[in-house]
């Protein structure tokens, strides 16, 4: 599962990331409300864990803005504000669940599983199929009409992001966060380099998919219609 954690407590972020990754989830971290909203609005996550008290923009403002924009990704609010009024306000703002700090990780996982059962989402989707290619996320193998090729870890991570959001413009900020992590110090030119690599891999397997540059914004995976 692809999880976006919007939380300004650095220690809690690192702890939750470690615990969730042990459960085979992928976690992106953002510690700012405004930047978190930008990632949220890309609608490319399976779940958002959202703190209420954040720099630049409150968690509930982030949530309301995302819902107003039509993004219906499940959200669990995680906060120290646990009074009845606080919980009602969070749920009325569009949250799917609400858990108060401090909480046991086992309880958070139970709530995540409950949301999955409710929505029917989050089945094992390690094999991604889009157009004329398939990609095995575990083996990092890309297959197309003309063959199969093994990808590097970074190439595979980027391809997975694109395949999970085909025909969607992905902003550079989102790609950098999803592939390198929101805290990583990485030159934007690295992003362009790996897009170049992926284009070569897609040509190698004979795919009609292409990575289109959206100038000033980012990239989009779409069929070349050849």
Short mmCIF file of C-alpha atoms in Angstrom, two decimals:
data_model
loop_
_atom_site.label_atom_id
_atom_site.label_comp_id
_atom_site.label_asym_id
_atom_site.label_seq_id
_atom_site.Cartn_x
_atom_site.Cartn_y
_atom_site.Cartn_z
CA UNK A 1 0.00 0.00 0.00
CA UNK A 2 1.19 3.53 -0.79
CA UNK A 3 0.76 5.68 2.33
CA UNK A 4 1.22 9.43 2.69
CA UNK A 5 2.05 10.49 6.26
CA UNK A 6 1.56 14.22 6.89
CA UNK A 7 2.97 14.80 10.38
CA UNK A 8 5.42 17.38 11.77
CA UNK A 9 6.78 15.24 14.63
CA UNK A 10 10.05 13.94 13.18
CA UNK A 11 10.47 11.10 15.70
CA UNK A 12 6.92 9.86 15.20
CA UNK A 13 7.38 10.03 11.42
CA UNK A 14 10.49 7.88 11.48
CA UNK A 15 8.96 5.40 13.91
CA UNK A 16 5.78 5.00 11.87
CA UNK A 17 7.69 4.74 8.62
CA UNK A 18 9.84 1.94 10.02
CA UNK A 19 6.85 0.08 11.47
CA UNK A 20 4.70 0.44 8.35
CA UNK A 21 7.54 -0.63 6.07
CA UNK A 22 7.91 -3.77 8.18
CA UNK A 23 4.29 -4.45 7.21
CA UNK A 24 5.27 -4.16 3.53
CA UNK A 25 3.81 -0.69 3.01
CA UNK A 26 5.53 2.20 1.25
CA UNK A 27 5.50 5.47 3.19
CA UNK A 28 6.13 9.03 2.02
CA UNK A 29 6.51 11.68 4.71
CA UNK A 30 5.63 15.37 4.60
CA UNK A 31 5.93 17.67 7.63
CA UNK A 32 4.17 20.74 6.25
CA UNK A 33 0.46 21.24 5.65
CA UNK A 34 0.75 23.16 2.39
CA UNK A 35 3.24 20.73 0.85
CA UNK A 36 1.17 17.83 2.16
CA UNK A 37 -1.88 19.15 0.35
CA UNK A 38 0.08 19.32 -2.91
CA UNK A 39 0.94 15.62 -2.56
CA UNK A 40 -2.58 14.72 -1.40
CA UNK A 41 -4.15 16.40 -4.44
CA UNK A 42 -2.16 14.18 -6.81
CA UNK A 43 -4.58 11.40 -5.76
CA UNK A 44 -1.86 8.75 -6.09
CA UNK A 45 -1.92 7.27 -2.57
CA UNK A 46 -3.97 4.45 -1.09
CA UNK A 47 -4.17 6.03 2.37
CA UNK A 48 -3.32 9.31 4.10
CA UNK A 49 -2.35 9.54 7.78
CA UNK A 50 -2.94 13.16 8.71
CA UNK A 51 -1.98 15.15 11.81
CA UNK A 52 -4.26 18.04 12.78
CA UNK A 53 -1.65 20.57 13.92
CA UNK A 54 0.78 21.31 11.08
CA UNK A 55 2.93 24.24 9.92
CA UNK A 56 1.49 26.62 7.27
CA UNK A 57 -1.88 24.86 7.04
CA UNK A 58 -3.88 22.85 9.56
CA UNK A 59 -4.62 19.20 8.97
CA UNK A 60 -8.36 19.77 8.79
CA UNK A 61 -7.85 22.56 6.23
CA UNK A 62 -5.76 20.14 4.17
CA UNK A 63 -8.50 17.52 4.44
CA UNK A 64 -11.32 19.90 3.54
CA UNK A 65 -9.40 21.23 0.54
CA UNK A 66 -8.69 17.72 -0.75
CA UNK A 67 -12.30 16.62 -0.36
CA UNK A 68 -13.53 19.80 -2.05
CA UNK A 69 -11.24 18.98 -4.97
CA UNK A 70 -12.84 15.54 -5.23
CA UNK A 71 -9.96 13.48 -3.81
CA UNK A 72 -11.57 10.63 -1.87
CA UNK A 73 -8.45 8.79 -0.68
CA UNK A 74 -9.16 7.26 2.77
CA UNK A 75 -7.82 9.39 5.63
CA UNK A 76 -7.04 8.53 9.23
CA UNK A 77 -6.53 11.61 11.38
CA UNK A 78 -3.81 11.12 14.02
CA UNK A 79 -3.78 13.80 16.70
CA UNK A 80 -3.45 14.68 20.36
CA UNK A 81 -6.87 16.38 20.21
CA UNK A 82 -9.15 13.65 21.48
CA UNK A 83 -12.20 15.33 22.93
CA UNK A 84 -15.61 14.37 21.57
CA UNK A 85 -15.94 17.70 19.75
CA UNK A 86 -12.52 17.24 18.15
CA UNK A 87 -13.42 13.78 16.87
CA UNK A 88 -16.74 14.95 15.47
CA UNK A 89 -15.07 17.90 13.77
CA UNK A 90 -12.46 15.63 12.18
CA UNK A 91 -15.01 13.14 10.88
CA UNK A 92 -17.30 15.90 9.61
CA UNK A 93 -14.34 17.42 7.75
CA UNK A 94 -14.03 14.24 5.69
CA UNK A 95 -11.88 11.86 7.73
CA UNK A 96 -12.66 8.14 7.51
CA UNK A 97 -11.25 7.42 10.97
CA UNK A 98 -9.70 9.25 13.90
CA UNK A 99 -7.08 8.03 16.35
CA UNK A 100 -5.64 9.98 19.28
CA UNK A 101 -2.02 10.13 20.42
CA UNK A 102 -0.43 8.28 22.01
CA UNK A 103 -1.69 5.15 20.28
CA UNK A 104 -0.48 1.58 19.94
CA UNK A 105 0.78 0.69 16.47
CA UNK A 106 -1.33 -2.47 16.59
CA UNK A 107 -4.46 -0.33 16.90
CA UNK A 108 -3.42 1.81 13.92
CA UNK A 109 -2.87 -1.32 11.84
CA UNK A 110 -6.28 -2.67 12.87
CA UNK A 111 -7.89 0.58 11.72
CA UNK A 112 -6.01 0.43 8.43
CA UNK A 113 -7.19 -3.15 7.85
CA UNK A 114 -10.73 -2.13 8.72
CA UNK A 115 -10.69 0.63 6.11
CA UNK A 116 -9.37 -1.86 3.58
CA UNK A 117 -12.22 -4.29 4.27
CA UNK A 118 -14.75 -1.49 4.08
CA UNK A 119 -13.55 -0.18 0.74
CA UNK A 120 -12.61 -3.48 -0.85
CA UNK A 121 -9.25 -1.98 -1.76
CA UNK A 122 -5.63 -2.85 -1.15
CA UNK A 123 -5.57 -6.41 -2.35
CA UNK A 124 -2.16 -7.75 -3.25
CA UNK A 125 -1.23 -5.75 -6.33
CA UNK A 126 2.44 -6.55 -6.76
CA UNK A 127 1.82 -7.31 -10.46
CA UNK A 128 0.87 -4.16 -12.34
CA UNK A 129 -0.54 -4.32 -15.87
CA UNK A 130 -1.05 -1.24 -18.02
CA UNK A 131 -1.57 -1.26 -21.78
CA UNK A 132 0.92 -3.74 -23.27
CA UNK A 133 3.29 -4.10 -20.30
CA UNK A 134 3.31 -5.84 -16.95
CA UNK A 135 5.61 -5.09 -14.05
CA UNK A 136 6.37 -7.39 -11.13
CA UNK A 137 7.10 -5.07 -8.21
CA UNK A 138 8.71 -7.84 -6.15
CA UNK A 139 11.05 -9.11 -8.87
CA UNK A 140 11.44 -5.67 -10.51
CA UNK A 141 10.82 -7.24 -13.92
CA UNK A 142 9.23 -5.28 -16.76
CA UNK A 143 7.68 -7.34 -19.55
CA UNK A 144 6.34 -6.20 -22.91
CA UNK A 145 5.70 -7.43 -26.46
CA UNK A 146 9.41 -7.83 -27.24
CA UNK A 147 10.79 -9.22 -24.01
CA UNK A 148 11.55 -8.77 -20.33
CA UNK A 149 14.12 -6.63 -18.54
CA UNK A 150 15.28 -6.31 -14.94
CA UNK A 151 15.12 -2.80 -13.47
CA UNK A 152 17.22 -1.20 -10.77
CA UNK A 153 15.56 -0.35 -7.46
CA UNK A 154 15.19 3.34 -8.33
CA UNK A 155 13.95 2.62 -11.85
CA UNK A 156 11.42 0.15 -10.48
CA UNK A 157 10.16 2.57 -7.86
CA UNK A 158 9.63 5.29 -10.44
CA UNK A 159 7.96 2.95 -12.93
CA UNK A 160 5.62 1.73 -10.21
CA UNK A 161 4.56 5.30 -9.45
CA UNK A 162 3.75 5.93 -13.12
CA UNK A 163 1.95 2.61 -13.62
CA UNK A 164 -0.28 3.21 -10.62
CA UNK A 165 -1.37 6.56 -12.08
CA UNK A 166 -1.51 6.15 -15.89
CA UNK A 167 -2.72 9.07 -17.99
CA UNK A 168 -2.17 11.35 -15.00
CA UNK A 169 0.21 14.30 -14.92
CA UNK A 170 2.57 13.73 -11.99
CA UNK A 171 4.29 16.85 -10.73
CA UNK A 172 8.04 16.87 -10.25
CA UNK A 173 7.58 17.45 -6.50
CA UNK A 174 5.44 14.33 -6.24
CA UNK A 175 7.85 12.17 -8.22
CA UNK A 176 10.83 13.31 -6.16
CA UNK A 177 8.95 12.57 -2.93
CA UNK A 178 7.66 9.20 -4.07
CA UNK A 179 10.95 7.93 -5.52
CA UNK A 180 13.61 9.51 -3.32
CA UNK A 181 11.60 10.49 -0.22
CA UNK A 182 10.37 13.90 0.85
CA UNK A 183 13.43 14.53 3.03
CA UNK A 184 16.06 13.50 0.49
CA UNK A 185 18.46 16.11 -0.83
CA UNK A 186 18.42 15.29 -4.52
CA UNK A 187 19.02 17.35 -7.64
CA UNK A 188 16.02 17.64 -9.93
CA UNK A 189 18.27 16.62 -12.81
CA UNK A 190 18.33 13.12 -11.25
CA UNK A 191 14.61 12.87 -11.96
CA UNK A 192 15.13 13.66 -15.64
CA UNK A 193 17.95 11.11 -15.80
CA UNK A 194 15.75 8.31 -14.48
CA UNK A 195 12.90 9.28 -16.79
CA UNK A 196 15.42 8.88 -19.62
CA UNK A 197 16.33 5.42 -18.31
CA UNK A 198 12.69 4.37 -18.14
CA UNK A 199 12.05 5.52 -21.69
CA UNK A 200 14.89 3.25 -22.83
CA UNK A 201 13.49 0.31 -20.82
CA UNK A 202 10.03 0.76 -22.34
CA UNK A 203 11.51 0.83 -25.85
CA UNK A 204 13.55 -2.27 -25.07
CA UNK A 205 10.45 -4.33 -24.23
CA UNK A 206 8.60 -2.92 -27.25
CA UNK A 207 5.92 -1.04 -25.34
CA UNK A 208 3.64 1.60 -26.84
CA UNK A 209 3.71 3.45 -23.51
CA UNK A 210 5.66 6.67 -23.40
CA UNK A 211 6.63 9.19 -20.74
CA UNK A 212 5.45 12.57 -21.94
CA UNK A 213 7.06 15.75 -20.63
CA UNK A 214 4.53 18.31 -19.41
CA UNK A 215 6.66 21.42 -19.57
CA UNK A 216 7.00 23.27 -16.29
CA UNK A 217 4.91 20.66 -14.43
CA UNK A 218 6.18 17.09 -14.63
CA UNK A 219 5.58 13.90 -16.59
CA UNK A 220 2.71 11.66 -17.67
CA UNK A 221 2.68 8.02 -18.76
CA UNK A 222 0.39 7.44 -21.73
CA UNK A 223 0.07 5.31 -24.82
CA UNK A 224 1.88 6.60 -27.89
CA UNK A 225 -1.03 5.25 -30.02
CA UNK A 226 1.43 4.00 -32.61
#
